[in-house]
């Protein structure tokens, strides 16, 4: 008998090969998207940190509310020095900055230092974003302090994870940065401050 076409076994073999190739392509695509997101974060955060460190102390009066902290992102917005890939929400003293992945940043003045903070979660890229932010920040000569804490939103409480000051920041090892950015709670926060 003369057969035309493929047998069922051959077709199942072809489908299995296509399935394996698709799974590999999907994993590669996922890794590529993760790298793109991390690269976009790195560029935007580095620009925001540089602009804030260089310009804020020169144009701001350095005054905080009595016993508190004053948000300064509104001033950066007014000066038009927020990176083009970031946006702002809020008004007056309640302006927050968001990157295109909806990571929230706040620029502040308090306890005689300026700073940038952002919250991250242990899922997805949170800890990797924190490690990247610390690596970027530690290269700046004006840096005063880097702090991470665990924040419990419902109770408005936080626990300090790690703090580094002045020259200790530049000496941080990869392992110290990893420990500083390890988050096992719902939200952790990173603060980078300078004088």
PDB file of C-alpha atoms in Angstrom:
ATOM      1  CA  UNK A   1       0.000   0.000   0.000  1.00  0.00           C
ATOM      2  CA  UNK A   2       1.323   3.430  -0.930  1.00  0.00           C
ATOM      3  CA  UNK A   3       1.136   5.953   1.984  1.00  0.00           C
ATOM      4  CA  UNK A   4       1.021   9.690   1.564  1.00  0.00           C
ATOM      5  CA  UNK A   5       1.874  12.051   4.440  1.00  0.00           C
ATOM      6  CA  UNK A   6       3.310  11.299   7.863  1.00  0.00           C
ATOM      7  CA  UNK A   7       2.416   8.735  10.450  1.00  0.00           C
ATOM      8  CA  UNK A   8       0.958   9.640  13.837  1.00  0.00           C
ATOM      9  CA  UNK A   9       4.248   8.793  15.588  1.00  0.00           C
ATOM     10  CA  UNK A  10       6.210  11.093  13.279  1.00  0.00           C
ATOM     11  CA  UNK A  11       3.770  13.956  13.891  1.00  0.00           C
ATOM     12  CA  UNK A  12       3.991  13.480  17.661  1.00  0.00           C
ATOM     13  CA  UNK A  13       7.775  13.607  17.373  1.00  0.00           C
ATOM     14  CA  UNK A  14       7.565  16.886  15.450  1.00  0.00           C
ATOM     15  CA  UNK A  15       5.201  18.329  18.073  1.00  0.00           C
ATOM     16  CA  UNK A  16       7.568  17.297  20.877  1.00  0.00           C
ATOM     17  CA  UNK A  17      10.490  19.030  19.156  1.00  0.00           C
ATOM     18  CA  UNK A  18       8.411  22.186  18.636  1.00  0.00           C
ATOM     19  CA  UNK A  19       7.380  22.113  22.318  1.00  0.00           C
ATOM     20  CA  UNK A  20      10.977  21.859  23.525  1.00  0.00           C
ATOM     21  CA  UNK A  21      12.090  24.692  21.234  1.00  0.00           C
ATOM     22  CA  UNK A  22       9.162  26.864  22.374  1.00  0.00           C
ATOM     23  CA  UNK A  23       9.990  26.322  26.053  1.00  0.00           C
ATOM     24  CA  UNK A  24      13.601  27.332  25.426  1.00  0.00           C
ATOM     25  CA  UNK A  25      12.539  30.419  23.488  1.00  0.00           C
ATOM     26  CA  UNK A  26      10.129  31.437  26.251  1.00  0.00           C
ATOM     27  CA  UNK A  27      12.851  31.142  28.904  1.00  0.00           C
ATOM     28  CA  UNK A  28      15.220  33.183  26.742  1.00  0.00           C
ATOM     29  CA  UNK A  29      12.558  35.841  26.205  1.00  0.00           C
ATOM     30  CA  UNK A  30      11.873  36.031  29.947  1.00  0.00           C
ATOM     31  CA  UNK A  31      15.577  36.505  30.727  1.00  0.00           C
ATOM     32  CA  UNK A  32      15.894  39.158  28.016  1.00  0.00           C
ATOM     33  CA  UNK A  33      12.930  41.103  29.453  1.00  0.00           C
ATOM     34  CA  UNK A  34      14.458  40.893  32.938  1.00  0.00           C
ATOM     35  CA  UNK A  35      17.759  42.291  31.644  1.00  0.00           C
ATOM     36  CA  UNK A  36      15.995  45.097  29.780  1.00  0.00           C
ATOM     37  CA  UNK A  37      14.042  46.035  32.904  1.00  0.00           C
ATOM     38  CA  UNK A  38      17.201  46.021  35.030  1.00  0.00           C
ATOM     39  CA  UNK A  39      19.101  48.103  32.465  1.00  0.00           C
ATOM     40  CA  UNK A  40      16.264  50.649  32.233  1.00  0.00           C
ATOM     41  CA  UNK A  41      16.168  50.897  36.025  1.00  0.00           C
ATOM     42  CA  UNK A  42      19.949  51.344  36.195  1.00  0.00           C
ATOM     43  CA  UNK A  43      19.984  54.225  33.714  1.00  0.00           C
ATOM     44  CA  UNK A  44      16.993  56.039  35.245  1.00  0.00           C
ATOM     45  CA  UNK A  45      18.133  55.594  38.869  1.00  0.00           C
ATOM     46  CA  UNK A  46      21.697  56.701  38.095  1.00  0.00           C
ATOM     47  CA  UNK A  47      20.397  59.831  36.357  1.00  0.00           C
ATOM     48  CA  UNK A  48      17.931  60.637  39.161  1.00  0.00           C
ATOM     49  CA  UNK A  49      20.586  60.156  41.847  1.00  0.00           C
ATOM     50  CA  UNK A  50      23.172  62.233  39.991  1.00  0.00           C
ATOM     51  CA  UNK A  51      20.731  65.089  39.299  1.00  0.00           C
ATOM     52  CA  UNK A  52      19.464  65.141  42.874  1.00  0.00           C
ATOM     53  CA  UNK A  53      22.964  65.007  44.414  1.00  0.00           C
ATOM     54  CA  UNK A  54      24.383  67.716  42.174  1.00  0.00           C
ATOM     55  CA  UNK A  55      21.502  70.179  42.040  1.00  0.00           C
ATOM     56  CA  UNK A  56      19.301  69.840  45.134  1.00  0.00           C
ATOM     57  CA  UNK A  57      21.796  71.143  47.725  1.00  0.00           C
ATOM     58  CA  UNK A  58      22.528  74.167  45.505  1.00  0.00           C
ATOM     59  CA  UNK A  59      18.927  75.308  45.006  1.00  0.00           C
ATOM     60  CA  UNK A  60      17.131  74.124  48.142  1.00  0.00           C
ATOM     61  CA  UNK A  61      17.038  75.904  51.495  1.00  0.00           C
ATOM     62  CA  UNK A  62      17.753  72.658  53.362  1.00  0.00           C
ATOM     63  CA  UNK A  63      14.797  73.081  55.681  1.00  0.00           C
ATOM     64  CA  UNK A  64      12.667  70.225  56.912  1.00  0.00           C
ATOM     65  CA  UNK A  65       9.450  70.437  58.820  1.00  0.00           C
ATOM     66  CA  UNK A  66      10.100  70.581  62.561  1.00  0.00           C
ATOM     67  CA  UNK A  67      10.887  67.067  63.713  1.00  0.00           C
ATOM     68  CA  UNK A  68      10.236  65.581  60.313  1.00  0.00           C
ATOM     69  CA  UNK A  69      11.204  65.034  56.756  1.00  0.00           C
ATOM     70  CA  UNK A  70      10.238  67.108  53.748  1.00  0.00           C
ATOM     71  CA  UNK A  71       9.736  65.535  50.340  1.00  0.00           C
ATOM     72  CA  UNK A  72      11.688  67.309  47.579  1.00  0.00           C
ATOM     73  CA  UNK A  73      10.576  65.567  44.368  1.00  0.00           C
ATOM     74  CA  UNK A  74       8.303  68.534  43.624  1.00  0.00           C
ATOM     75  CA  UNK A  75      11.379  70.740  43.408  1.00  0.00           C
ATOM     76  CA  UNK A  76      13.076  68.309  41.003  1.00  0.00           C
ATOM     77  CA  UNK A  77       9.893  68.291  38.931  1.00  0.00           C
ATOM     78  CA  UNK A  78       9.796  72.103  38.868  1.00  0.00           C
ATOM     79  CA  UNK A  79      13.442  72.187  37.761  1.00  0.00           C
ATOM     80  CA  UNK A  80      12.624  69.633  35.044  1.00  0.00           C
ATOM     81  CA  UNK A  81      15.500  67.323  36.029  1.00  0.00           C
ATOM     82  CA  UNK A  82      13.575  64.101  36.533  1.00  0.00           C
ATOM     83  CA  UNK A  83      14.684  61.488  33.961  1.00  0.00           C
ATOM     84  CA  UNK A  84      12.439  61.342  30.895  1.00  0.00           C
ATOM     85  CA  UNK A  85      11.600  57.680  31.561  1.00  0.00           C
ATOM     86  CA  UNK A  86      10.176  58.578  34.986  1.00  0.00           C
ATOM     87  CA  UNK A  87       6.950  60.329  35.934  1.00  0.00           C
ATOM     88  CA  UNK A  88       5.590  62.070  39.015  1.00  0.00           C
ATOM     89  CA  UNK A  89       2.355  61.756  40.950  1.00  0.00           C
ATOM     90  CA  UNK A  90       1.064  64.053  43.647  1.00  0.00           C
ATOM     91  CA  UNK A  91       1.451  67.755  44.295  1.00  0.00           C
ATOM     92  CA  UNK A  92       3.246  70.213  46.597  1.00  0.00           C
ATOM     93  CA  UNK A  93       5.129  68.325  49.339  1.00  0.00           C
ATOM     94  CA  UNK A  94       3.538  65.014  48.369  1.00  0.00           C
ATOM     95  CA  UNK A  95       5.217  64.396  45.005  1.00  0.00           C
ATOM     96  CA  UNK A  96       6.540  60.909  44.327  1.00  0.00           C
ATOM     97  CA  UNK A  97       8.533  59.693  41.334  1.00  0.00           C
ATOM     98  CA  UNK A  98       7.730  56.474  39.456  1.00  0.00           C
ATOM     99  CA  UNK A  99       9.737  54.638  36.836  1.00  0.00           C
ATOM    100  CA  UNK A 100       7.993  52.939  33.925  1.00  0.00           C
ATOM    101  CA  UNK A 101       7.705  49.709  35.929  1.00  0.00           C
ATOM    102  CA  UNK A 102       5.858  51.572  38.708  1.00  0.00           C
ATOM    103  CA  UNK A 103       8.711  51.448  41.240  1.00  0.00           C
ATOM    104  CA  UNK A 104       8.090  54.356  43.627  1.00  0.00           C
ATOM    105  CA  UNK A 105      10.885  56.748  44.645  1.00  0.00           C
ATOM    106  CA  UNK A 106      10.844  59.646  47.079  1.00  0.00           C
ATOM    107  CA  UNK A 107      13.394  62.427  47.355  1.00  0.00           C
ATOM    108  CA  UNK A 108      13.638  63.943  50.824  1.00  0.00           C
ATOM    109  CA  UNK A 109      15.412  66.238  53.237  1.00  0.00           C
ATOM    110  CA  UNK A 110      15.609  65.296  56.902  1.00  0.00           C
ATOM    111  CA  UNK A 111      18.117  65.121  59.746  1.00  0.00           C
ATOM    112  CA  UNK A 112      20.444  67.477  57.839  1.00  0.00           C
ATOM    113  CA  UNK A 113      20.788  65.143  54.855  1.00  0.00           C
ATOM    114  CA  UNK A 114      19.189  64.811  51.439  1.00  0.00           C
ATOM    115  CA  UNK A 115      18.253  61.416  50.128  1.00  0.00           C
ATOM    116  CA  UNK A 116      16.385  59.155  47.764  1.00  0.00           C
ATOM    117  CA  UNK A 117      14.356  56.217  48.966  1.00  0.00           C
ATOM    118  CA  UNK A 118      12.473  53.473  47.214  1.00  0.00           C
ATOM    119  CA  UNK A 119      10.463  50.470  48.269  1.00  0.00           C
ATOM    120  CA  UNK A 120      11.002  46.994  46.884  1.00  0.00           C
ATOM    121  CA  UNK A 121       9.465  43.571  47.380  1.00  0.00           C
ATOM    122  CA  UNK A 122      11.337  40.271  47.538  1.00  0.00           C
ATOM    123  CA  UNK A 123       9.449  38.994  44.486  1.00  0.00           C
ATOM    124  CA  UNK A 124      10.442  39.589  40.884  1.00  0.00           C
ATOM    125  CA  UNK A 125      13.449  41.913  40.645  1.00  0.00           C
ATOM    126  CA  UNK A 126      13.150  43.761  43.965  1.00  0.00           C
ATOM    127  CA  UNK A 127      16.347  42.574  45.611  1.00  0.00           C
ATOM    128  CA  UNK A 128      18.286  42.815  42.345  1.00  0.00           C
ATOM    129  CA  UNK A 129      17.082  46.413  41.871  1.00  0.00           C
ATOM    130  CA  UNK A 130      18.237  47.196  45.414  1.00  0.00           C
ATOM    131  CA  UNK A 131      21.689  45.706  44.775  1.00  0.00           C
ATOM    132  CA  UNK A 132      21.962  47.716  41.561  1.00  0.00           C
ATOM    133  CA  UNK A 133      20.948  50.935  43.342  1.00  0.00           C
ATOM    134  CA  UNK A 134      23.539  50.376  46.101  1.00  0.00           C
ATOM    135  CA  UNK A 135      26.259  49.639  43.540  1.00  0.00           C
ATOM    136  CA  UNK A 136      25.435  52.885  41.700  1.00  0.00           C
ATOM    137  CA  UNK A 137      25.206  54.972  44.872  1.00  0.00           C
ATOM    138  CA  UNK A 138      28.412  53.752  46.475  1.00  0.00           C
ATOM    139  CA  UNK A 139      30.456  55.351  43.694  1.00  0.00           C
ATOM    140  CA  UNK A 140      29.349  58.907  44.591  1.00  0.00           C
ATOM    141  CA  UNK A 141      31.770  60.963  46.670  1.00  0.00           C
ATOM    142  CA  UNK A 142      29.073  62.942  48.541  1.00  0.00           C
ATOM    143  CA  UNK A 143      27.383  59.838  49.902  1.00  0.00           C
ATOM    144  CA  UNK A 144      26.763  59.893  53.638  1.00  0.00           C
ATOM    145  CA  UNK A 145      24.644  56.860  54.459  1.00  0.00           C
ATOM    146  CA  UNK A 146      22.883  53.840  52.951  1.00  0.00           C
ATOM    147  CA  UNK A 147      20.136  52.177  54.987  1.00  0.00           C
ATOM    148  CA  UNK A 148      17.721  49.353  54.277  1.00  0.00           C
ATOM    149  CA  UNK A 149      14.752  48.464  56.433  1.00  0.00           C
ATOM    150  CA  UNK A 150      11.808  46.093  56.485  1.00  0.00           C
ATOM    151  CA  UNK A 151       8.510  47.918  56.416  1.00  0.00           C
ATOM    152  CA  UNK A 152       5.145  46.568  57.539  1.00  0.00           C
ATOM    153  CA  UNK A 153       2.562  48.908  55.916  1.00  0.00           C
ATOM    154  CA  UNK A 154      -0.421  47.970  58.109  1.00  0.00           C
ATOM    155  CA  UNK A 155       1.426  48.701  61.344  1.00  0.00           C
ATOM    156  CA  UNK A 156       3.517  51.634  60.032  1.00  0.00           C
ATOM    157  CA  UNK A 157       6.525  49.990  61.688  1.00  0.00           C
ATOM    158  CA  UNK A 158       9.932  49.156  60.311  1.00  0.00           C
ATOM    159  CA  UNK A 159      13.035  47.271  61.385  1.00  0.00           C
ATOM    160  CA  UNK A 160      16.497  48.329  60.344  1.00  0.00           C
ATOM    161  CA  UNK A 161      18.295  45.699  58.247  1.00  0.00           C
ATOM    162  CA  UNK A 162      21.612  47.381  57.646  1.00  0.00           C
ATOM    163  CA  UNK A 163      23.345  50.772  57.706  1.00  0.00           C
ATOM    164  CA  UNK A 164      26.652  51.913  56.260  1.00  0.00           C
ATOM    165  CA  UNK A 165      28.252  55.332  56.681  1.00  0.00           C
ATOM    166  CA  UNK A 166      30.842  57.434  54.832  1.00  0.00           C
ATOM    167  CA  UNK A 167      34.018  55.576  53.853  1.00  0.00           C
ATOM    168  CA  UNK A 168      32.534  52.196  54.816  1.00  0.00           C
ATOM    169  CA  UNK A 169      30.165  52.529  51.858  1.00  0.00           C
ATOM    170  CA  UNK A 170      32.932  52.523  49.252  1.00  0.00           C
ATOM    171  CA  UNK A 171      34.482  49.454  50.926  1.00  0.00           C
ATOM    172  CA  UNK A 172      31.292  47.374  50.762  1.00  0.00           C
ATOM    173  CA  UNK A 173      31.760  43.909  49.315  1.00  0.00           C
ATOM    174  CA  UNK A 174      29.342  42.141  46.987  1.00  0.00           C
ATOM    175  CA  UNK A 175      28.291  39.911  49.898  1.00  0.00           C
ATOM    176  CA  UNK A 176      27.576  42.927  52.150  1.00  0.00           C
ATOM    177  CA  UNK A 177      25.448  44.475  49.392  1.00  0.00           C
ATOM    178  CA  UNK A 178      23.577  41.175  48.953  1.00  0.00           C
ATOM    179  CA  UNK A 179      22.886  40.967  52.700  1.00  0.00           C
ATOM    180  CA  UNK A 180      21.805  44.611  52.795  1.00  0.00           C
ATOM    181  CA  UNK A 181      19.250  43.981  50.045  1.00  0.00           C
ATOM    182  CA  UNK A 182      17.837  40.676  51.299  1.00  0.00           C
ATOM    183  CA  UNK A 183      14.142  41.242  51.931  1.00  0.00           C
ATOM    184  CA  UNK A 184      11.947  38.610  53.558  1.00  0.00           C
ATOM    185  CA  UNK A 185       9.022  40.875  54.431  1.00  0.00           C
ATOM    186  CA  UNK A 186       6.200  42.337  52.360  1.00  0.00           C
ATOM    187  CA  UNK A 187       8.091  45.558  51.574  1.00  0.00           C
ATOM    188  CA  UNK A 188      11.649  46.672  52.181  1.00  0.00           C
ATOM    189  CA  UNK A 189      13.011  50.169  51.670  1.00  0.00           C
ATOM    190  CA  UNK A 190      16.396  51.470  50.589  1.00  0.00           C
ATOM    191  CA  UNK A 191      17.560  54.962  51.553  1.00  0.00           C
ATOM    192  CA  UNK A 192      20.605  56.630  50.042  1.00  0.00           C
ATOM    193  CA  UNK A 193      21.495  59.964  51.651  1.00  0.00           C
ATOM    194  CA  UNK A 194      24.110  62.668  51.234  1.00  0.00           C
ATOM    195  CA  UNK A 195      25.019  65.997  52.824  1.00  0.00           C
TER     196      UNK A 195
END
